[in-house]
Short mmCIF file of C-alpha atoms in Angstrom, two decimals:
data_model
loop_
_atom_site.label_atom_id
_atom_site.label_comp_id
_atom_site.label_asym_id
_atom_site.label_seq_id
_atom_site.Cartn_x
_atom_site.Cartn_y
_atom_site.Cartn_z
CA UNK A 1 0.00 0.00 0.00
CA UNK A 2 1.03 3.41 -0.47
CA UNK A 3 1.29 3.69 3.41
CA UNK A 4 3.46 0.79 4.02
CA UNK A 5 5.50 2.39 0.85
CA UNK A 6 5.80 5.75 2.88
CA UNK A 7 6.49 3.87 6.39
CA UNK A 8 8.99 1.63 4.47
CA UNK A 9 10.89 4.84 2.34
CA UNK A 10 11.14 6.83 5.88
CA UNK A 11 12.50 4.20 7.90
CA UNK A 12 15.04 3.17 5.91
CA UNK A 13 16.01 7.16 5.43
CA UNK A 14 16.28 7.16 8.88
CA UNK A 15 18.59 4.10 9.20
CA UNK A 16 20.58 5.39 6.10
CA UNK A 17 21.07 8.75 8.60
CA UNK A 18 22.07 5.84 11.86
CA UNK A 19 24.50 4.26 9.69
CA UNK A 20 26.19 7.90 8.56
CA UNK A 21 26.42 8.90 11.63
CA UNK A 22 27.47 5.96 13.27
CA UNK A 23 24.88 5.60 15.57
CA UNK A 24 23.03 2.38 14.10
CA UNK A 25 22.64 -0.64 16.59
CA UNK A 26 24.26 -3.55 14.16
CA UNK A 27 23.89 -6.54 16.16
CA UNK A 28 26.56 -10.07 15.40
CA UNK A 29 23.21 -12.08 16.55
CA UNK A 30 21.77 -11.09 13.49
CA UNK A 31 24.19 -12.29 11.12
CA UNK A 32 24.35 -9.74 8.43
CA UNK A 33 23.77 -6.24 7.22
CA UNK A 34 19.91 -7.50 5.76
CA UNK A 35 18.84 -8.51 9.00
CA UNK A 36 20.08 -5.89 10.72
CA UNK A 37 18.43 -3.42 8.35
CA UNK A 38 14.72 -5.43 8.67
CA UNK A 39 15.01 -5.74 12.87
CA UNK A 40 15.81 -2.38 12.61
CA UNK A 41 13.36 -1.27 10.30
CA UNK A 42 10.95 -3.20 12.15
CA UNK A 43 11.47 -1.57 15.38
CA UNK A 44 10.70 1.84 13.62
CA UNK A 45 7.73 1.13 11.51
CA UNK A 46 6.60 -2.15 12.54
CA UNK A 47 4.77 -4.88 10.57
CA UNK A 48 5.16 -3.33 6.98
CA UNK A 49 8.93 -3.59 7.43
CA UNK A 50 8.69 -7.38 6.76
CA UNK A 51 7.52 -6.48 3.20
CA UNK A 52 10.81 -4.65 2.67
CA UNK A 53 12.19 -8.00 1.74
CA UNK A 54 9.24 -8.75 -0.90
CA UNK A 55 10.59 -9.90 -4.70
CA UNK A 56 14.14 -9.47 -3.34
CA UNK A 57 16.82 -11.97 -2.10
CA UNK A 58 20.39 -11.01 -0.37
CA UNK A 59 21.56 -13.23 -3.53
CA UNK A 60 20.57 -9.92 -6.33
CA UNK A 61 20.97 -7.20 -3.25
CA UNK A 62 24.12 -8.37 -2.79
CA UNK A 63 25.07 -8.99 -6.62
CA UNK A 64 23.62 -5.46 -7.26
CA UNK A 65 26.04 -3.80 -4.38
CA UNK A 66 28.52 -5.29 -5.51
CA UNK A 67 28.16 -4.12 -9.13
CA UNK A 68 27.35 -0.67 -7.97
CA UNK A 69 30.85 -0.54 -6.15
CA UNK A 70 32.98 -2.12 -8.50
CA UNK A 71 31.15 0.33 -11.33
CA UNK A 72 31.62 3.60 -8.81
CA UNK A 73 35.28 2.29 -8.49
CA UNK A 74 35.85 2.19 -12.74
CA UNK A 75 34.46 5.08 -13.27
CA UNK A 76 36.45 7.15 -10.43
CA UNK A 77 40.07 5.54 -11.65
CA UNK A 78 39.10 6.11 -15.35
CA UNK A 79 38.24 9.88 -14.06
CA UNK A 80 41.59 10.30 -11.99
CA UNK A 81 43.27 8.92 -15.39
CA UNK A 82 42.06 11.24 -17.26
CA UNK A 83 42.95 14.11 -14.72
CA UNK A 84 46.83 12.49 -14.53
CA UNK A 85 47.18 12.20 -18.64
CA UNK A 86 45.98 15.96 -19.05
CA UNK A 87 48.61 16.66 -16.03
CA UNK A 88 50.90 15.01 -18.33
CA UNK A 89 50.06 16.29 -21.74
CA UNK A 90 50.79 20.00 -20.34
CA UNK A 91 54.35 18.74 -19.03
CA UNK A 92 54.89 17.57 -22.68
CA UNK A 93 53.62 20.24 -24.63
CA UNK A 94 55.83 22.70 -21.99
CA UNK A 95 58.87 20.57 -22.95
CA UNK A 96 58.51 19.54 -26.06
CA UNK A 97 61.72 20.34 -27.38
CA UNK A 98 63.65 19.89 -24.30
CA UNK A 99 66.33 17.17 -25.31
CA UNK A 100 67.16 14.40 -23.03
CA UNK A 101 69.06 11.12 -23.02
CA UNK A 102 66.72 7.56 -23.39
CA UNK A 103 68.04 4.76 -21.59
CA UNK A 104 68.34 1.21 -21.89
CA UNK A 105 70.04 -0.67 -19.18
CA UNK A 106 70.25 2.32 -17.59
CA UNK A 107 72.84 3.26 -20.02
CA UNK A 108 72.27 6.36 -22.24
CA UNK A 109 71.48 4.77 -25.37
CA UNK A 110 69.51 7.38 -27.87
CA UNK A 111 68.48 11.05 -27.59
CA UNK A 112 64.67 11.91 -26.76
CA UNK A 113 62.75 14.54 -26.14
CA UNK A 114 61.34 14.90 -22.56
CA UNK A 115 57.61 15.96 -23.91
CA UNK A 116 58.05 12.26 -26.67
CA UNK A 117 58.80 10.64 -23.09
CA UNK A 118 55.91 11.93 -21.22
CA UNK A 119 53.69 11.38 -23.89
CA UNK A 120 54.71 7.36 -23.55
CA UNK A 121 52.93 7.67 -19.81
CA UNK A 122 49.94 9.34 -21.68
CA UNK A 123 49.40 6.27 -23.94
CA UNK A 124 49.77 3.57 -21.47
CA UNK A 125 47.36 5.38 -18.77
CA UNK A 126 45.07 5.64 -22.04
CA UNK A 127 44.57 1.88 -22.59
CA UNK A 128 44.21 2.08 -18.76
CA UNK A 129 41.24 4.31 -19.05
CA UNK A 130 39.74 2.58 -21.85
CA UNK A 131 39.80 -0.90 -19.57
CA UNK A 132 38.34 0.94 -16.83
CA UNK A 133 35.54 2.37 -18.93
CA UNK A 134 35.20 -1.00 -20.84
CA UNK A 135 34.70 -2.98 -17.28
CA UNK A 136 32.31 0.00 -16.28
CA UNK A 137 30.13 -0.88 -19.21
CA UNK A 138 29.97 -4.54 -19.08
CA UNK A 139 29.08 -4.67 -15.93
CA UNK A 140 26.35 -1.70 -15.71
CA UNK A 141 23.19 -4.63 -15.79
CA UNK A 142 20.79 -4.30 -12.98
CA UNK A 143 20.96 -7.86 -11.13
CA UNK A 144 17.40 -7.23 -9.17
CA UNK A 145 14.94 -9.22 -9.72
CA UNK A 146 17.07 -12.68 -10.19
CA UNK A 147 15.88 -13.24 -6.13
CA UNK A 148 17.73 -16.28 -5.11
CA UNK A 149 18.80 -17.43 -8.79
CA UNK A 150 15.75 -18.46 -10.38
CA UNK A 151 13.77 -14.66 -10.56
CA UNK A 152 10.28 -14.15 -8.39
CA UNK A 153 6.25 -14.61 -9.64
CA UNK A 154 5.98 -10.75 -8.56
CA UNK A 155 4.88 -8.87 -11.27
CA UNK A 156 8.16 -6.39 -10.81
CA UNK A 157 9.47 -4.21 -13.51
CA UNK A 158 13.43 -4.97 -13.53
CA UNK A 159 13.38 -2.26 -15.90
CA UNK A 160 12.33 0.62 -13.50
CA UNK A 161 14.84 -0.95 -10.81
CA UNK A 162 17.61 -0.30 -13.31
CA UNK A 163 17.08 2.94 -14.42
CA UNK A 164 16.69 3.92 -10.84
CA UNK A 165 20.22 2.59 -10.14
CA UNK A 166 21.65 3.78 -12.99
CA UNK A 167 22.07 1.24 -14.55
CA UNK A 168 22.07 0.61 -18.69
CA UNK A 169 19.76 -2.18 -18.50
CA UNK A 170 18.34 -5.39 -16.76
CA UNK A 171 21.14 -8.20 -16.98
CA UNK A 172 19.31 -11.62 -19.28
CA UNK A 173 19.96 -14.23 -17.01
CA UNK A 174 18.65 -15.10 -13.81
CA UNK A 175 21.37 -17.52 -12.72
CA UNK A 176 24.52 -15.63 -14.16
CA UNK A 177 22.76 -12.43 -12.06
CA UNK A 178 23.39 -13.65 -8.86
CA UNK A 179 26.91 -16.20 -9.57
CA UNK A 180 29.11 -13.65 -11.70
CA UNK A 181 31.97 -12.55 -10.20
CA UNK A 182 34.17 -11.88 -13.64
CA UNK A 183 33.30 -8.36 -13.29
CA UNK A 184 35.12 -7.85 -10.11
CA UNK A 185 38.33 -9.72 -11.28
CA UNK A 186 38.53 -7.59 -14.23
CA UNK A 187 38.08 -4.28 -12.16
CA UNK A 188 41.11 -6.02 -10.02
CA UNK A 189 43.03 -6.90 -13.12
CA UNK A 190 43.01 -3.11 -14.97
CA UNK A 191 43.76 -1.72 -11.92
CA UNK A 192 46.83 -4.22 -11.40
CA UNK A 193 47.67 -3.61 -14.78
CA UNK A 194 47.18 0.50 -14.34
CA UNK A 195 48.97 -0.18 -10.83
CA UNK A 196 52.29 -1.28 -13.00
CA UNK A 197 52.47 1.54 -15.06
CA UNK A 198 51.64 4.10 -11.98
CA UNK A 199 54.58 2.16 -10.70
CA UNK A 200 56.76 2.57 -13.78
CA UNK A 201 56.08 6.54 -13.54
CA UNK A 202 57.44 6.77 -9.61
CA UNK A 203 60.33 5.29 -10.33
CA UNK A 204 61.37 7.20 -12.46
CA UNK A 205 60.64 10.28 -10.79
CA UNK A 206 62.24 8.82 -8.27
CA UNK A 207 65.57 8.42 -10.38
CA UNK A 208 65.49 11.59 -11.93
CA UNK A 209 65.41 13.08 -8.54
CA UNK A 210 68.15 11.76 -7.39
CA UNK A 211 71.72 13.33 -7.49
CA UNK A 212 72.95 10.84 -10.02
CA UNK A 213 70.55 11.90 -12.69
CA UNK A 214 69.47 15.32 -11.64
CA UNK A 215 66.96 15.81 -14.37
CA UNK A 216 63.79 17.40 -11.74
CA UNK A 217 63.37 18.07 -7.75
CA UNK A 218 60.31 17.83 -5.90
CA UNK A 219 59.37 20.50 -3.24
CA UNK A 220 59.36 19.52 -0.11
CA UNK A 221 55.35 18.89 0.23
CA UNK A 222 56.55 15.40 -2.27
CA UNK A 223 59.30 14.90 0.02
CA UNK A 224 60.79 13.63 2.85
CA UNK A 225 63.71 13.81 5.08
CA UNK A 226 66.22 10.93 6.57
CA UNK A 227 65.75 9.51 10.68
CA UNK A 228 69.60 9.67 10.77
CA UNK A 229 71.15 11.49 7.16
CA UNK A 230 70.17 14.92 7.17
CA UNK A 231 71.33 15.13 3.46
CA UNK A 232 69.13 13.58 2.12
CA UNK A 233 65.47 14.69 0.55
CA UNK A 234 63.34 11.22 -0.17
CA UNK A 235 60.40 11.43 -2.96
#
């Protein structure tokens, strides 16, 4: 009813506000976040709380949260990317005819530009972005309405659920809904991936800030000084 809709909407507004300000009772005797939600919800509203669980399962909650994070994760590393490779495109263009030795070995092997040697970083945190964004898309199906793995005889419309998520669409199949997992590992895998190259970048800041290259310095808000060597400024 549109009562129990009201009751249900406010109480769980409420708890959202408990949770936020860490003043929600979450109790180990009742074994997970859902039950804690309904026994709470329950002691605000009463009976209509036990409808909150109605053409839903903790199989497609859970397969939808977990989507929604791994898709709010993408999207913010594809975002900071983006932010880093325009960081990096305005180093370039700045130096773009600043010579500089290339390396191999770590022995100076061929002349370079700095700006053709920033712009390297700018293509490997671009197929970096384009994973992220890929993974963001494939997995941006709305899992509700699966239930436990075999969908529910409510009349829902998985179609509204999704849109209100944000979601592209409802996902096809009932079983894969509430089993995949491949989404997650492939979040995990760009970012290890993206993590390597991130990695690549440090390093060589950190080399080039040393006194044996001497190419760039860091201020001292990317820096750090020595327990025992006061000569020394750490990236």
């Amino acid at each position: 009813s549109a009562a129990d809709h009201r009751a249900i909407d406010e109480g769980l507004g409420r708890i959202a506000g408990e949770i936020a300000a860490g003043a929600f009772p979450f109790s180990a005797q009742l074994e997970d976040i859902h039950m804690n939600i309904e026994a709470r919800l329950k002691d605000l509203i009463g009976a209509p709380a036990l409808r909150l669980h109605t053409a839903r399962s903790r199989n497609d909650q859970v397969a939808v949260d977990f989507r929604l994070w791994c898709r709010k994760a993408a999207d913010e590393a594809a975002a900071a990317i983006d932010a880093l490779q325009r960081a990096l495109l305005a180093q370039a263009e700045r130096h773009a005819d600043w010579v500089m030795p290339g390396y191999t070995h770590l022995q100076i092997a061929q002349p370079v530009t700095l700006g053709h040697h920033l712009l390297a970083y700018v293509e490997m945190l671009e197929r970096d972005c384009t994973r992220f964004i890929d993974a963001s898309a494939r997995m941006n199906e709305c899992p509700l309405g699966a239930a436990a793995l075999a969908g529910t005889p409510y009349p829902i419309d998985r179609d509204m659920t999704a849109e209100a998520l944000g979601f592209a669409r409802p996902t096809a199949n009932s079983l894969d809904s509430v089993s995949a997992r491949d989404f997650a590992l492939e979040t995990l895998a760009t970012a290890a991936i993206c993590a390597s190259h991130l990695s690549r970048l440090a390093e060589e800041i950190v080399l080039w800030t040393s006194p044996h290259f001497g190419f760039a310095a860091l201020t001292d808000a990317f820096s750090t000084g020595s327990s025992i060597m006061p000569q020394k400024k750490n990236p």
